[in-house]
Amino acid sequence: MSVSVDVCDLSISFGSGATAVKVLPGVSFSVRSGECFGLVGESGSGKSTVLRCVSMLTDFWKGEVMIDGRSVRDLPLIERCRTLQMVFQDPYGSLHPRQSVRTVLNEPLVIHKLGDREERMRRAITDVGLPVSFLDRFPHQLSGGQRQRVAIARALILEPSLLLLDEPTSALDVSVQAEILNLLQRLRAERGFTYIMVTHDLAVVDHMCDRFAVMLRGEVTEILPHEAIATNGATHPYARELIGASLEYEGVR
Amino acid sequence: MEKTILDVRNLRIRYGGSPVEAVRGVSFTLGRERLGIVGESGSGKSTVGRAMLRLLPGATITADMLRFEETDLLALSEKEMLKVRGRRMSMILQDPKFSLNPIRRVGDQVAETYLRHFQCSRREAHDKAVAMLEAVKIRDPERVFRQYPHEISGGMGQRVMIAMMLLADPDLVIADEPTSALDVTVRLQVLNILDGLVRDRGIGLIMISHDLNLVRNFCDRVLIMYAGKVVETLKASDLDHAQHPYTQGLLAAQPRIGGTRQPLAVLDRKPEWLEESL
């Protein structure tokens, strides 16, 4: 139920000719099967771009992304969507305002020609801790936390092995963030998912991830175990600065 | 806390067309200090901040007292209010991307505050603005003065906002989530600049935020709001010894560096919190 991910020399440029901008000069990291791997860095450092490349939402990159030893480019679309799914940052922007939760959850089942739709939808919605009656609600009838749960249910309905989480809680209050983080932890314990999680909050990384990569201007400066945060065990100057700033901000001195 | 800048008693705000009040009887006083207002989204913290500047068209504001220095804010006409806003009391907004005018040069927007409130030449306003940009630690302020908002970074944009709001030397600054759009490293720089200026000039500061770490480090006193009411007032240093279950719940829900990685405590909202008051 879980897969490993190997990203090798992933690079991408936007634009062409003289105005081309190399966003990722060459990113490499590997995520073990069942691991929660964090990507941190300031805005514009290319964290989300990495996720978009791994998920093939952006597909004109160079390099190699291997999922359980198979290149993500060689996976047929249908199989790829069954293997990996993404949860986006903003629960207010990622759900269609005119589609009910049922429509959102039903569509992937239709595309992938899966049976027992009602049963699968009920399971997905209970898995994320919402009552079954919420299937008939529209996004405006849900709070931010509930919307993010629906977004996670949408990602889960195809039973993927790899979840790409793009700042899943940064639009939410701490109290709601706690609920979503607990949910993600519980799902990982139950199903053995592999997570790649983009965030700018090192406290969340320390709470959730096993290892994390610090990115700066498209490059992975350092890959560290989560224990290195509390002690600031980074060696690269930028990683040290980032962790130091977070520690100072938290008031842990 | 020698002199009271702001005295608010039993403030109630109802948005037009809404059957319930967004703010239900908030009272506090502010001296030359840094006051934090924390709460979740929808708790009414920003509404309180905006009510101080009367920036809530269509809303009904009532209070037993809403006094800013010697002025009764509720009695002022809109014309008189214009002399208060930006001059004696100003507000730093959340996101510089949306709060700066995209088609006007940054410096002109900063200088406008000075031109509007003081009798002076354009040259003088320009010099004041450049000096202020320098005070918020912008390197090469002359160049930034001539740039447009899309040409500067988010951290710089927020410093421009701070410069704009402090230029007229107000007595009270309300900062509404001043750094939540910024990265951690930049966030600290901006907060330190704001903190330094507020201390040096003896300005009263109201910091509205959902971030408990921020108010713990950058405020003297903290009000905790829940559903339009203040449930607890604390010294920022005593935040960890909060008495109210809501404050305790918020603190426990926060993941911490070096924490146990056990599932986080989830807020169990009690209906009686809605009714009780301080």
mmCIF file of N, CA and C in Angstrom, chain A residues 33-111:
data_model
loop_
_atom_site.group_PDB
_atom_site.id
_atom_site.type_symbol
_atom_site.label_atom_id
_atom_site.label_comp_id
_atom_site.label_asym_id
_atom_site.label_seq_id
_atom_site.Cartn_x
_atom_site.Cartn_y
_atom_site.Cartn_z
ATOM 1 N N SER A 33 9.635 4.127 1.456
ATOM 2 C CA SER A 33 8.256 3.669 1.490
ATOM 3 C C SER A 33 7.677 3.887 2.894
ATOM 4 N N GLY A 34 6.515 4.538 2.956
ATOM 5 C CA GLY A 34 5.848 4.752 4.239
ATOM 6 C C GLY A 34 6.392 5.911 5.045
ATOM 7 N N GLU A 35 7.275 6.697 4.445
ATOM 8 C CA GLU A 35 7.882 7.809 5.162
ATOM 9 C C GLU A 35 7.051 9.081 4.983
ATOM 10 N N CYS A 36 7.185 10.001 5.951
ATOM 11 C CA CYS A 36 6.633 11.340 5.747
ATOM 12 C C CYS A 36 7.809 12.276 5.549
ATOM 13 N N PHE A 37 7.891 12.856 4.342
ATOM 14 C CA PHE A 37 9.042 13.662 3.974
ATOM 15 C C PHE A 37 8.599 15.112 3.820
ATOM 16 N N GLY A 38 9.302 16.026 4.457
ATOM 17 C CA GLY A 38 8.920 17.432 4.408
ATOM 18 C C GLY A 38 9.764 18.221 3.427
ATOM 19 N N LEU A 39 9.155 19.209 2.794
ATOM 20 C CA LEU A 39 9.904 20.154 1.960
ATOM 21 C C LEU A 39 9.672 21.530 2.549
ATOM 22 N N VAL A 40 10.732 22.183 3.010
ATOM 23 C CA VAL A 40 10.564 23.518 3.584
ATOM 24 C C VAL A 40 11.444 24.513 2.846
ATOM 25 N N GLY A 41 11.179 25.783 3.037
ATOM 26 C CA GLY A 41 11.933 26.831 2.364
ATOM 27 C C GLY A 41 11.045 28.047 2.221
ATOM 28 N N GLU A 42 11.657 29.176 1.839
ATOM 29 C CA GLU A 42 10.859 30.393 1.747
ATOM 30 C C GLU A 42 10.003 30.371 0.481
ATOM 31 N N SER A 43 9.071 31.339 0.367
ATOM 32 C CA SER A 43 8.209 31.330 -0.811
ATOM 33 C C SER A 43 9.065 31.594 -2.041
ATOM 34 N N GLY A 44 8.753 30.908 -3.111
ATOM 35 C CA GLY A 44 9.535 31.047 -4.328
ATOM 36 C C GLY A 44 10.736 30.131 -4.392
ATOM 37 N N SER A 45 10.905 29.248 -3.400
ATOM 38 C CA SER A 45 12.078 28.380 -3.426
ATOM 39 C C SER A 45 11.835 27.114 -4.245
ATOM 40 N N GLY A 46 10.624 26.917 -4.733
ATOM 41 C CA GLY A 46 10.362 25.795 -5.628
ATOM 42 C C GLY A 46 9.767 24.570 -4.967
ATOM 43 N N LYS A 47 9.306 24.721 -3.705
ATOM 44 C CA LYS A 47 8.743 23.566 -3.005
ATOM 45 C C LYS A 47 7.525 23.005 -3.732
ATOM 46 N N SER A 48 6.578 23.881 -4.022
ATOM 47 C CA SER A 48 5.348 23.416 -4.663
ATOM 48 C C SER A 48 5.617 22.930 -6.078
ATOM 49 N N THR A 49 6.593 23.554 -6.747
ATOM 50 C CA THR A 49 6.933 23.127 -8.105
ATOM 51 C C THR A 49 7.394 21.679 -8.111
ATOM 52 N N VAL A 50 8.150 21.286 -7.094
ATOM 53 C CA VAL A 50 8.591 19.891 -7.005
ATOM 54 C C VAL A 50 7.374 18.967 -6.973
ATOM 55 N N LEU A 51 6.379 19.330 -6.139
ATOM 56 C CA LEU A 51 5.181 18.489 -6.060
ATOM 57 C C LEU A 51 4.451 18.442 -7.395
ATOM 58 N N ARG A 52 4.387 19.588 -8.054
ATOM 59 C CA ARG A 52 3.673 19.621 -9.341
ATOM 60 C C ARG A 52 4.406 18.789 -10.381
ATOM 61 N N CYS A 53 5.732 18.713 -10.288
ATOM 62 C CA CYS A 53 6.495 17.883 -11.222
ATOM 63 C C CYS A 53 6.287 16.404 -10.910
ATOM 64 N N VAL A 54 6.359 16.062 -9.618
ATOM 65 C CA VAL A 54 6.206 14.652 -9.233
ATOM 66 C C VAL A 54 4.828 14.149 -9.649
ATOM 67 N N SER A 55 3.807 15.021 -9.527
ATOM 68 C CA SER A 55 2.447 14.591 -9.849
ATOM 69 C C SER A 55 2.142 14.722 -11.328
ATOM 70 N N MET A 56 3.111 15.243 -12.116
ATOM 71 C CA MET A 56 2.942 15.444 -13.554
ATOM 72 C C MET A 56 1.891 16.508 -13.893
ATOM 73 N N LEU A 57 1.513 17.348 -12.926
ATOM 74 C CA LEU A 57 0.649 18.486 -13.261
ATOM 75 C C LEU A 57 1.433 19.435 -14.153
ATOM 76 N N THR A 58 2.744 19.487 -13.935
ATOM 77 C CA THR A 58 3.653 20.169 -14.836
ATOM 78 C C THR A 58 4.518 19.053 -15.405
ATOM 79 N N ASP A 59 4.594 18.915 -16.729
ATOM 80 C CA ASP A 59 5.225 17.705 -17.244
ATOM 81 C C ASP A 59 6.435 17.970 -18.131
ATOM 82 N N PHE A 60 6.854 19.252 -18.260
ATOM 83 C CA PHE A 60 7.983 19.503 -19.163
ATOM 84 C C PHE A 60 9.313 19.601 -18.420
ATOM 85 N N TRP A 61 9.442 18.821 -17.370
ATOM 86 C CA TRP A 61 10.693 18.830 -16.617
ATOM 87 C C TRP A 61 11.670 17.807 -17.181
ATOM 88 N N LYS A 62 12.913 17.946 -16.785
ATOM 89 C CA LYS A 62 13.948 16.982 -17.161
ATOM 90 C C LYS A 62 14.412 16.265 -15.907
ATOM 91 N N GLY A 63 15.004 15.111 -16.089
ATOM 92 C CA GLY A 63 15.457 14.344 -14.937
ATOM 93 C C GLY A 63 14.618 13.101 -14.786
ATOM 94 N N GLU A 64 14.587 12.585 -13.582
ATOM 95 C CA GLU A 64 13.932 11.301 -13.376
ATOM 96 C C GLU A 64 13.155 11.315 -12.069
ATOM 97 N N VAL A 65 11.894 10.903 -12.132
ATOM 98 C CA VAL A 65 11.127 10.688 -10.907
ATOM 99 C C VAL A 65 10.664 9.243 -10.910
ATOM 100 N N MET A 66 11.152 8.465 -9.972
ATOM 101 C CA MET A 66 10.815 7.041 -9.933
ATOM 102 C C MET A 66 9.878 6.782 -8.770
ATOM 103 N N ILE A 67 8.773 6.128 -9.050
ATOM 104 C CA ILE A 67 7.858 5.730 -7.992
ATOM 105 C C ILE A 67 7.902 4.223 -7.898
ATOM 106 N N ASP A 68 8.398 3.716 -6.781
ATOM 107 C CA ASP A 68 8.631 2.289 -6.602
ATOM 108 C C ASP A 68 9.448 1.709 -7.763
ATOM 109 N N GLY A 69 10.448 2.444 -8.195
ATOM 110 C CA GLY A 69 11.328 1.946 -9.249
ATOM 111 C C GLY A 69 10.830 2.163 -10.661
ATOM 112 N N ARG A 70 9.596 2.694 -10.821
ATOM 113 C CA ARG A 70 9.101 2.956 -12.177
ATOM 114 C C ARG A 70 9.038 4.451 -12.412
ATOM 115 N N SER A 71 9.452 4.859 -13.591
ATOM 116 C CA SER A 71 9.424 6.278 -13.893
ATOM 117 C C SER A 71 7.977 6.762 -13.949
ATOM 118 N N VAL A 72 7.729 7.920 -13.351
ATOM 119 C CA VAL A 72 6.358 8.438 -13.318
ATOM 120 C C VAL A 72 5.868 8.765 -14.732
ATOM 121 N N ARG A 73 6.795 9.011 -15.633
ATOM 122 C CA ARG A 73 6.419 9.275 -17.023
ATOM 123 C C ARG A 73 5.864 8.033 -17.710
ATOM 124 N N ASP A 74 6.325 6.852 -17.278
ATOM 125 C CA ASP A 74 5.884 5.615 -17.916
ATOM 126 C C ASP A 74 4.563 5.105 -17.356
ATOM 127 N N LEU A 75 4.126 5.696 -16.240
ATOM 128 C CA LEU A 75 2.862 5.244 -15.671
ATOM 129 C C LEU A 75 1.723 5.781 -16.529
ATOM 130 N N PRO A 76 0.805 4.924 -16.963
ATOM 131 C CA PRO A 76 -0.359 5.432 -17.690
ATOM 132 C C PRO A 76 -1.178 6.346 -16.770
ATOM 133 N N LEU A 77 -1.862 7.323 -17.363
ATOM 134 C CA LEU A 77 -2.605 8.328 -16.586
ATOM 135 C C LEU A 77 -3.470 7.702 -15.491
ATOM 136 N N ILE A 78 -4.229 6.690 -15.882
ATOM 137 C CA ILE A 78 -5.164 6.086 -14.927
ATOM 138 C C ILE A 78 -4.395 5.486 -13.748
ATOM 139 N N GLU A 79 -3.323 4.802 -14.057
ATOM 140 C CA GLU A 79 -2.558 4.164 -12.986
ATOM 141 C C GLU A 79 -1.882 5.217 -12.107
ATOM 142 N N ARG A 80 -1.408 6.285 -12.769
ATOM 143 C CA ARG A 80 -0.742 7.339 -12.023
ATOM 144 C C ARG A 80 -1.690 7.950 -10.995
ATOM 145 N N CYS A 81 -2.919 8.197 -11.423
ATOM 146 C CA CYS A 81 -3.882 8.819 -10.510
ATOM 147 C C CYS A 81 -4.268 7.882 -9.380
ATOM 148 N N ARG A 82 -4.170 6.564 -9.632
ATOM 149 C CA ARG A 82 -4.464 5.622 -8.554
ATOM 150 C C ARG A 82 -3.285 5.508 -7.605
ATOM 151 N N THR A 83 -2.098 5.916 -8.057
ATOM 152 C CA THR A 83 -0.898 5.785 -7.224
ATOM 153 C C THR A 83 -0.679 7.021 -6.383
ATOM 154 N N LEU A 84 -0.840 8.199 -6.997
ATOM 155 C CA LEU A 84 -0.544 9.415 -6.249
ATOM 156 C C LEU A 84 -1.679 10.410 -6.368
ATOM 157 N N GLN A 85 -1.895 11.152 -5.310
ATOM 158 C CA GLN A 85 -2.913 12.194 -5.291
ATOM 159 C C GLN A 85 -2.371 13.385 -4.527
ATOM 160 N N MET A 86 -2.936 14.544 -4.840
ATOM 161 C CA MET A 86 -2.414 15.769 -4.248
ATOM 162 C C MET A 86 -3.516 16.453 -3.428
ATOM 163 N N VAL A 87 -3.122 17.051 -2.308
ATOM 164 C CA VAL A 87 -4.043 17.890 -1.521
ATOM 165 C C VAL A 87 -3.510 19.310 -1.589
ATOM 166 N N PHE A 88 -4.335 20.235 -2.021
ATOM 167 C CA PHE A 88 -3.858 21.599 -2.265
ATOM 168 C C PHE A 88 -4.005 22.469 -1.035
ATOM 169 N N GLN A 89 -3.346 23.619 -1.140
ATOM 170 C CA GLN A 89 -3.206 24.509 0.002
ATOM 171 C C GLN A 89 -4.523 25.108 0.487
ATOM 172 N N ASP A 90 -5.245 25.677 -0.457
ATOM 173 C CA ASP A 90 -6.338 26.551 -0.060
ATOM 174 C C ASP A 90 -7.672 25.834 -0.208
ATOM 175 N N PRO A 91 -8.269 25.420 0.904
ATOM 176 C CA PRO A 91 -9.529 24.689 0.778
ATOM 177 C C PRO A 91 -10.651 25.580 0.254
ATOM 178 N N TYR A 92 -10.447 26.895 0.277
ATOM 179 C CA TYR A 92 -11.482 27.780 -0.247
ATOM 180 C C TYR A 92 -11.410 27.858 -1.760
ATOM 181 N N GLY A 93 -10.227 27.575 -2.322
ATOM 182 C CA GLY A 93 -10.067 27.687 -3.767
ATOM 183 C C GLY A 93 -10.073 26.362 -4.492
ATOM 184 N N SER A 94 -9.886 25.239 -3.771
ATOM 185 C CA SER A 94 -9.692 23.992 -4.499
ATOM 186 C C SER A 94 -10.956 23.154 -4.653
ATOM 187 N N LEU A 95 -12.082 23.615 -4.121
ATOM 188 C CA LEU A 95 -13.338 22.896 -4.347
ATOM 189 C C LEU A 95 -14.231 23.740 -5.251
ATOM 190 N N HIS A 96 -14.901 23.076 -6.177
ATOM 191 C CA HIS A 96 -15.791 23.793 -7.101
ATOM 192 C C HIS A 96 -17.007 24.308 -6.331
ATOM 193 N N PRO A 97 -17.263 25.622 -6.392
ATOM 194 C CA PRO A 97 -18.337 26.168 -5.564
ATOM 195 C C PRO A 97 -19.734 25.667 -5.932
ATOM 196 N N ARG A 98 -19.897 25.186 -7.155
ATOM 197 C CA ARG A 98 -21.242 24.764 -7.583
ATOM 198 C C ARG A 98 -21.399 23.245 -7.561
ATOM 199 N N GLN A 99 -20.399 22.530 -7.046
ATOM 200 C CA GLN A 99 -20.514 21.078 -7.001
ATOM 201 C C GLN A 99 -20.640 20.605 -5.558
ATOM 202 N N SER A 100 -21.582 19.708 -5.331
ATOM 203 C CA SER A 100 -21.737 19.162 -3.986
ATOM 204 C C SER A 100 -20.582 18.207 -3.700
ATOM 205 N N VAL A 101 -20.428 17.880 -2.422
ATOM 206 C CA VAL A 101 -19.366 16.953 -2.021
ATOM 207 C C VAL A 101 -19.530 15.643 -2.779
ATOM 208 N N ARG A 102 -20.784 15.226 -2.954
ATOM 209 C CA ARG A 102 -21.052 13.972 -3.655
ATOM 210 C C ARG A 102 -20.505 14.024 -5.082
ATOM 211 N N THR A 103 -20.748 15.123 -5.786
ATOM 212 C CA THR A 103 -20.259 15.256 -7.164
ATOM 213 C C THR A 103 -18.734 15.193 -7.202
ATOM 214 N N VAL A 104 -18.108 15.905 -6.232
ATOM 215 C CA VAL A 104 -16.645 15.941 -6.183
ATOM 216 C C VAL A 104 -16.080 14.536 -5.993
ATOM 217 N N LEU A 105 -16.709 13.767 -5.105
ATOM 218 C CA LEU A 105 -16.182 12.436 -4.793
ATOM 219 C C LEU A 105 -16.560 11.411 -5.858
ATOM 220 N N ASN A 106 -17.677 11.660 -6.536
ATOM 221 C CA ASN A 106 -18.166 10.692 -7.511
ATOM 222 C C ASN A 106 -17.343 10.716 -8.795
ATOM 223 N N GLU A 107 -16.883 11.891 -9.186
ATOM 224 C CA GLU A 107 -16.235 12.040 -10.490
ATOM 225 C C GLU A 107 -15.043 11.095 -10.680
ATOM 226 N N PRO A 108 -14.105 11.035 -9.724
ATOM 227 C CA PRO A 108 -12.990 10.097 -9.935
ATOM 228 C C PRO A 108 -13.457 8.655 -10.060
ATOM 229 N N LEU A 109 -14.528 8.286 -9.328
ATOM 230 C CA LEU A 109 -15.011 6.906 -9.388
ATOM 231 C C LEU A 109 -15.552 6.594 -10.776
ATOM 232 N N VAL A 110 -16.220 7.568 -11.384
ATOM 233 C CA VAL A 110 -16.753 7.375 -12.734
ATOM 234 C C VAL A 110 -15.605 7.244 -13.726
ATOM 235 N N ILE A 111 -14.641 8.167 -13.619
ATOM 236 C CA ILE A 111 -13.512 8.152 -14.556
ATOM 237 C C ILE A 111 -12.766 6.828 -14.463
#
